[in-house]
Short mmCIF file of C-alpha atoms in Angstrom, two decimals:
data_model
loop_
_atom_site.label_atom_id
_atom_site.label_comp_id
_atom_site.label_asym_id
_atom_site.label_seq_id
_atom_site.Cartn_x
_atom_site.Cartn_y
_atom_site.Cartn_z
CA MET A 1 95.25 128.22 64.63
CA LYS A 2 95.72 126.05 61.56
CA ASN A 3 99.22 125.04 62.74
CA LEU A 4 97.85 124.17 66.16
CA PHE A 5 95.07 122.07 64.64
CA THR A 6 97.54 120.29 62.36
CA ALA A 7 99.76 119.53 65.37
CA PHE A 8 96.75 118.05 67.11
CA ALA A 9 96.12 115.85 64.08
CA PHE A 10 99.73 114.68 64.22
CA LEU A 11 99.30 113.79 67.89
CA LEU A 12 96.34 111.57 67.07
CA PHE A 13 98.36 109.69 64.47
CA SER A 14 101.32 109.13 66.77
CA ASN A 15 102.10 105.90 68.59
CA LEU A 16 101.85 107.37 72.08
CA VAL A 17 100.41 105.69 75.14
CA PHE A 18 99.12 108.01 77.86
CA GLY A 19 98.91 107.40 81.55
CA GLN A 20 99.14 104.32 83.66
CA ILE A 21 98.43 101.20 81.59
CA GLU A 22 95.57 102.76 79.71
CA TRP A 23 95.43 101.72 76.08
CA VAL A 24 92.92 101.05 73.37
CA GLY A 25 93.93 98.95 70.40
CA ASN A 26 92.25 99.12 67.03
CA HIS A 27 93.37 95.95 65.27
CA ASP A 28 89.84 94.66 64.94
CA PHE A 29 86.71 96.77 65.23
CA SER A 30 84.74 94.08 67.06
CA GLU A 31 87.23 92.77 69.60
CA ALA A 32 87.40 92.97 73.38
CA ALA A 33 90.16 91.70 75.65
CA SER A 34 89.50 88.11 76.70
CA ASP A 35 92.28 87.39 79.23
CA ILE A 36 95.31 88.87 81.00
CA LEU A 37 98.43 87.04 82.18
CA ARG A 38 100.91 88.65 84.55
CA THR A 39 104.32 87.15 83.83
CA SER A 40 107.20 86.47 86.22
CA GLN A 41 108.96 89.50 84.70
CA GLY A 42 106.18 91.82 85.83
CA GLN A 43 104.72 92.24 82.35
CA TYR A 44 101.04 91.97 81.41
CA VAL A 45 99.96 89.98 78.37
CA LEU A 46 96.58 91.04 77.00
CA LEU A 47 94.77 88.51 74.83
CA HIS A 48 92.68 90.17 72.16
CA GLY A 49 89.15 88.97 71.53
CA ASN A 50 88.21 86.41 68.87
CA GLY A 51 91.70 84.93 69.01
CA SER A 52 93.14 87.91 67.15
CA GLY A 53 96.50 88.17 68.90
CA LEU A 54 98.23 89.53 71.99
CA THR A 55 99.87 92.71 73.27
CA VAL A 56 102.47 92.82 76.06
CA PHE A 57 102.77 95.81 78.43
CA ASP A 58 105.36 96.72 81.04
CA SER A 59 104.36 97.87 84.53
CA ASP A 60 104.16 101.51 83.34
CA GLY A 61 101.81 100.77 80.47
CA GLY A 62 104.37 100.86 77.68
CA ILE A 63 103.95 98.38 74.84
CA VAL A 64 106.76 95.81 74.95
CA PHE A 65 105.60 93.48 72.18
CA GLU A 66 102.65 92.88 69.93
CA ASP A 67 101.68 89.97 67.68
CA THR A 68 98.50 90.25 65.63
CA THR A 69 99.65 88.36 62.56
CA PHE A 70 97.16 85.54 63.19
CA LEU A 71 93.69 87.02 62.81
CA PHE A 72 90.50 84.96 62.80
CA THR A 73 87.15 86.04 61.48
CA GLY A 74 85.17 84.73 64.43
CA TYR A 75 84.67 82.14 67.17
CA GLY A 76 88.28 82.55 68.26
CA LYS A 77 89.53 80.95 71.46
CA SER A 78 93.00 81.36 72.91
CA ASP A 79 95.07 80.78 76.03
CA LEU A 80 98.70 81.12 77.08
CA ILE A 81 100.98 79.74 79.77
CA GLU A 82 104.43 80.61 81.12
CA PHE A 83 107.25 78.11 81.66
CA PRO A 84 109.94 78.27 84.40
CA ASP A 85 112.45 79.76 81.92
CA SER A 86 109.97 82.65 81.31
CA SER A 87 109.16 81.44 77.80
CA ILE A 88 105.50 81.66 76.78
CA LEU A 89 103.25 79.26 74.86
CA PHE A 90 100.30 80.90 73.09
CA VAL A 91 97.57 78.64 71.68
CA CYS A 92 94.79 79.92 69.48
CA GLY A 93 92.02 78.63 67.24
CA GLY A 94 89.26 80.12 65.15
CA LEU A 95 87.65 80.48 61.75
CA ASP A 96 89.74 81.60 58.80
CA CYS A 97 87.78 81.80 55.52
CA ASP A 98 85.17 79.41 57.01
CA VAL A 99 87.87 76.83 57.87
CA PHE A 100 88.59 76.15 61.54
CA LEU A 101 92.33 76.24 62.33
CA SER A 102 94.35 75.88 65.53
CA PHE A 103 98.00 76.72 66.11
CA PHE A 104 100.52 77.43 68.84
CA VAL A 105 103.32 79.99 68.98
CA LYS A 106 106.20 79.80 71.42
CA TYR A 107 108.20 82.87 72.50
CA ASP A 108 111.35 83.17 74.58
CA LYS A 109 111.54 85.54 77.56
CA ASP A 110 112.39 88.45 75.21
CA TRP A 111 109.39 87.71 72.97
CA ASN A 112 111.39 86.27 70.10
CA ARG A 113 109.47 83.55 68.25
CA LEU A 114 110.87 80.08 68.85
CA GLY A 115 108.37 78.30 66.64
CA ALA A 116 104.82 78.24 65.29
CA GLU A 117 102.94 75.10 64.33
CA TYR A 118 99.40 73.93 63.67
CA CYS A 119 97.87 71.82 66.43
CA TYR A 120 94.53 70.41 67.56
CA GLY A 121 94.09 72.39 70.77
CA SER A 122 92.15 75.63 70.78
CA GLY A 123 91.33 76.33 74.40
CA GLU A 124 92.64 76.06 77.93
CA ILE A 125 96.22 74.92 78.67
CA ALA A 126 97.60 73.04 81.68
CA LYS A 127 101.25 72.20 82.39
CA PHE A 128 102.73 68.90 83.63
CA SER A 129 105.78 68.70 85.92
CA ASP A 130 108.10 67.97 82.94
CA ASN A 131 106.84 71.20 81.24
CA SER A 132 104.84 69.32 78.65
CA VAL A 133 101.33 70.71 78.25
CA ALA A 134 97.78 69.48 77.71
CA ILE A 135 95.51 71.56 75.47
CA VAL A 136 91.77 71.10 75.24
CA ASP A 137 89.94 71.66 71.96
CA VAL A 138 86.68 73.30 72.98
CA PHE A 139 85.25 73.14 69.45
CA ASN A 140 85.86 69.51 68.42
CA GLY A 141 86.29 67.63 71.70
CA TYR A 142 89.97 66.73 71.38
CA LEU A 143 92.60 66.64 74.11
CA GLU A 144 96.20 67.00 72.97
CA LYS A 145 99.53 66.74 74.77
CA LEU A 146 102.59 68.59 73.49
CA SER A 147 106.16 68.26 74.70
CA PHE A 148 108.12 71.31 75.87
CA ASP A 149 109.54 71.78 72.36
CA GLY A 150 106.07 71.61 70.79
CA SER A 151 106.02 68.11 69.33
CA GLN A 152 102.85 66.06 69.77
CA VAL A 153 102.98 63.36 72.47
CA TRP A 154 99.42 62.08 72.11
CA LEU A 155 95.96 63.08 70.86
CA LYS A 156 92.71 61.83 72.39
CA ASP A 157 89.12 62.21 71.23
CA ILE A 158 86.97 62.83 74.32
CA TYR A 159 83.78 62.26 72.28
CA GLN A 160 81.98 65.27 73.70
CA PHE A 161 82.00 69.00 73.11
CA GLY A 162 81.23 70.43 76.55
CA LEU A 163 84.86 70.76 77.67
CA THR A 164 85.12 73.79 79.96
CA ASP A 165 88.47 73.74 81.76
CA LEU A 166 91.42 71.59 82.82
CA VAL A 167 94.11 71.55 85.51
CA VAL A 168 97.08 69.30 86.30
CA THR A 169 97.49 68.14 89.89
CA PRO A 170 100.88 67.95 91.68
CA THR A 171 100.87 64.21 90.90
CA ASP A 172 100.47 64.90 87.15
CA THR A 173 96.86 63.78 87.00
CA LEU A 174 94.84 65.75 84.49
CA LEU A 175 91.42 66.92 85.67
CA LEU A 176 89.14 67.79 82.75
CA ALA A 177 85.90 69.65 83.51
CA THR A 178 83.06 68.76 81.15
CA GLU A 179 79.30 69.25 81.03
CA ASP A 180 78.94 65.58 82.06
CA GLY A 181 81.26 65.70 85.06
CA LEU A 182 84.92 65.74 86.00
CA LEU A 183 87.29 63.37 84.16
CA LYS A 184 90.53 62.10 85.68
CA ILE A 185 93.17 61.36 83.04
CA THR A 186 96.74 60.18 83.45
CA ALA A 187 99.79 61.89 81.95
CA ASP A 188 99.70 59.15 79.29
CA GLY A 189 96.17 60.14 78.26
CA ASP A 190 94.31 57.23 79.88
CA LEU A 191 90.90 57.91 81.43
CA VAL A 192 90.90 56.47 84.96
CA ASP A 193 87.81 57.96 86.61
CA THR A 194 84.68 60.04 86.01
CA ILE A 195 82.93 62.01 88.76
CA PRO A 196 79.52 62.93 87.27
CA ASN A 197 78.34 65.10 90.19
CA LEU A 198 81.25 67.55 89.81
CA ILE A 199 80.27 69.83 86.92
CA PHE A 200 82.22 73.08 86.75
CA ASP A 201 82.50 76.06 84.45
CA ARG A 202 86.02 76.74 85.71
CA LEU A 203 88.53 74.92 87.90
CA GLU A 204 91.72 76.23 89.53
CA ILE A 205 94.28 74.90 92.01
CA LEU A 206 95.03 77.41 94.76
CA PRO A 207 98.48 77.80 96.40
CA THR A 208 97.09 75.91 99.42
CA GLY A 209 96.46 72.84 97.24
CA ASN A 210 92.69 73.25 97.50
CA TYR A 211 90.51 73.51 94.40
CA LEU A 212 88.56 76.63 93.47
CA ALA A 213 85.60 75.88 91.21
CA GLN A 214 83.07 78.16 89.54
CA VAL A 215 79.51 77.11 88.71
CA ASN A 216 77.55 79.99 87.17
CA ASP A 217 77.87 82.77 89.78
CA VAL A 218 78.88 80.52 92.69
CA LEU A 219 82.44 79.82 93.84
CA LEU A 220 83.13 76.52 95.61
CA LEU A 221 86.19 75.57 97.65
CA TYR A 222 87.20 71.89 97.73
CA SER A 223 89.90 69.93 99.48
CA PRO A 224 92.30 67.83 97.34
CA ASP A 225 89.89 64.85 97.70
CA PHE A 226 86.96 67.08 96.62
CA ALA A 227 85.29 67.47 100.00
CA GLN A 228 83.48 70.84 99.91
CA LEU A 229 84.99 73.35 102.36
CA ALA A 230 83.22 76.63 101.60
CA ALA A 231 81.02 78.45 99.08
CA PHE A 232 80.51 82.03 97.96
CA GLN A 233 77.31 83.14 96.23
CA LEU A 234 77.32 86.30 94.14
CA THR A 235 73.81 87.82 94.17
CA GLY A 236 72.37 90.34 91.74
CA ASP A 237 75.53 90.23 89.66
CA SER A 238 77.52 87.84 87.47
CA ILE A 239 81.12 86.64 87.53
CA LYS A 240 83.26 87.79 84.60
CA ASP A 241 86.73 86.58 85.66
CA ILE A 242 88.81 85.35 88.61
CA ASP A 243 92.42 85.74 89.69
CA PHE A 244 94.28 84.81 92.87
CA ASP A 245 97.63 85.16 94.60
CA GLN A 246 99.01 83.63 97.79
CA ASN A 247 96.53 85.39 100.07
CA GLU A 248 93.51 86.59 98.13
CA ILE A 249 91.01 85.70 95.44
CA ALA A 250 89.74 88.55 93.25
CA VAL A 251 86.40 88.21 91.48
CA LEU A 252 85.58 90.58 88.61
CA THR A 253 81.82 91.09 88.32
CA SER A 254 79.53 92.72 85.78
CA ALA A 255 78.53 95.54 88.19
CA PRO A 256 81.37 96.45 87.45
CA LYS A 257 83.38 95.81 90.60
CA ILE A 258 86.00 93.53 92.09
CA VAL A 259 85.05 91.45 95.12
CA ARG A 260 88.08 90.56 97.22
CA LEU A 261 87.97 87.24 99.09
CA ASP A 262 90.49 85.58 101.36
CA ILE A 263 91.77 82.15 100.47
CA ASN A 264 88.79 80.62 102.35
CA LEU A 265 86.14 82.60 100.39
CA ASN A 266 85.44 85.19 103.09
CA ILE A 267 84.86 88.75 101.81
CA VAL A 268 87.66 91.16 102.73
CA GLY A 269 86.65 94.12 100.53
CA THR A 270 85.15 95.40 97.30
CA THR A 271 86.54 97.69 94.62
CA SER A 272 84.23 99.66 92.32
CA LEU A 273 85.39 100.20 88.74
CA SER A 274 84.62 103.04 86.37
CA GLY A 275 85.24 103.62 82.68
CA HIS A 276 83.49 105.52 79.92
CA ASN A 277 81.70 103.07 77.58
CA GLN A 278 83.93 100.27 78.90
CA THR A 279 82.93 96.68 79.67
CA PHE A 280 85.35 94.82 81.94
CA ASN A 281 86.03 91.17 81.03
CA ALA A 282 89.51 90.11 82.25
CA LEU A 283 91.38 90.52 85.54
CA ALA A 284 94.89 90.08 86.91
CA PHE A 285 96.57 91.08 90.17
CA SER A 286 99.19 93.81 89.82
CA GLU A 287 101.91 94.77 92.29
CA ASN A 288 99.67 97.32 94.06
CA GLY A 289 96.20 96.54 92.81
CA PHE A 290 94.59 95.13 89.69
CA VAL A 291 94.93 95.24 85.93
CA VAL A 292 91.62 94.90 84.10
CA GLY A 293 90.88 94.46 80.40
CA GLY A 294 87.77 94.48 78.30
CA GLY A 295 86.03 96.23 75.44
CA GLU A 296 85.47 99.92 74.80
CA GLN A 297 82.68 101.06 72.52
CA TYR A 298 82.88 104.14 70.33
CA GLY A 299 80.96 105.47 67.37
CA ASN A 300 77.28 106.27 66.93
CA ALA A 301 74.20 104.10 67.26
CA THR A 302 74.52 102.92 63.66
CA HIS A 303 78.26 102.23 63.67
CA ILE A 304 79.22 101.08 67.16
CA ASN A 305 82.68 99.51 67.28
CA THR A 306 84.40 97.76 70.15
CA SER A 307 88.14 97.77 70.79
CA ALA A 308 90.25 95.94 73.37
CA PHE A 309 91.62 97.93 76.30
CA ILE A 310 93.68 97.44 79.44
CA LYS A 311 93.57 99.63 82.53
CA SER A 312 95.21 99.77 85.95
CA PHE A 313 93.33 100.20 89.24
CA GLY A 314 94.51 100.50 92.83
CA LEU A 315 93.03 98.31 95.54
CA ASP A 316 90.54 101.11 96.25
CA GLY A 317 89.55 101.49 92.59
CA SER A 318 91.62 104.62 92.00
CA THR A 319 93.25 105.31 88.63
CA ALA A 320 95.88 107.75 87.49
CA ASN A 321 94.47 111.22 86.84
CA HIS A 322 95.90 111.95 83.42
CA ASN A 323 92.80 113.45 81.75
CA THR A 324 93.20 111.28 78.64
CA ASP A 325 90.99 108.25 78.81
CA ILE A 326 92.01 106.75 75.47
CA ALA A 327 95.27 106.40 73.58
CA LEU A 328 95.25 105.45 69.91
CA THR A 329 97.99 103.05 68.85
CA SER A 330 99.21 101.49 65.63
CA VAL A 331 97.46 104.04 63.43
CA SER A 332 99.42 105.34 60.44
CA GLN A 333 98.95 108.00 57.77
CA ASN A 334 101.20 107.60 54.76
CA GLY A 335 100.09 110.70 52.84
CA PRO A 336 99.60 114.35 53.72
CA ILE A 337 96.99 115.38 56.28
CA VAL A 338 94.62 118.04 54.94
CA VAL A 339 92.82 120.18 57.53
CA GLN A 340 89.85 122.23 56.38
CA ASP A 341 89.22 125.55 58.13
CA LEU A 342 85.45 125.46 58.57
CA SER A 343 84.14 128.56 60.33
CA TRP A 344 81.09 126.79 61.73
CA LEU A 345 83.16 124.22 63.66
CA TYR A 346 84.63 124.69 67.12
CA GLN A 347 88.44 124.71 66.98
CA ALA A 348 90.97 123.77 69.65
#
């Protein structure tokens, strides 16, 4: 029995991942996944909460790459974007010893670091046609443009802090969503127009060329000239995240569930989600369903910790039946493991 129990202890301290993209990381005891990007190579990049790094998974749930060398103590904000050559730009900002820092890291398609530099941006990223990028600083109100190789092209002070999102149109006009309205900015950083009645929490450009905007728990569909085409109101629930492909828009809600809409905001189905002590925050389409990330709580009422997780669901909400809801990763034990044989404890 003692040998069996010791083997079980060894299993817990292994680096195994069980099941179909089901993983719980333990790099920070108060983090929850904040975003997921599905790459052109079919991988899933999970952004850890508080700007504390990223983990890359293949389609079977195996860990391909992990970078948690940049850890912030709070207020972290991060985003990432993929270029046509499959390289990735990761931008992150947060508090480090009470000093706010922002940086970017660029990786090639095999996740080798191409460079890491400090920058001003600490929020959403949008890409121009020449593969330069604009980065918004949600904490200090800056807007920065970086070239493809990471050098600064220009830096603008927007003189306000309510910067919520940004997109680049096919004509390389930058649309910056703020709490005072929508700003139109050229690729050279010049402000050319302000539309005060268009105030959005999130703004996306759909494959059709129409705009998808979120305001609280309402989705709005606009034409390229911002004529409203449709609206979708979520009632009795709140929107956590959105993703879309060529044909559908998926809305992750706090229920938790996924509401599936067509490209014109008509409901085509719903998918209920389940998970023990799990809160779902981030969503991405997978090949046959959805990949969802969030936070998983464990511990007792006095010491409740939260760890980032990622999980795969089919279109109907089904998951793989592997009877192991959690996998511990990146846990090490350098010394001997001592197992006490206590008669009053149940033993496996």
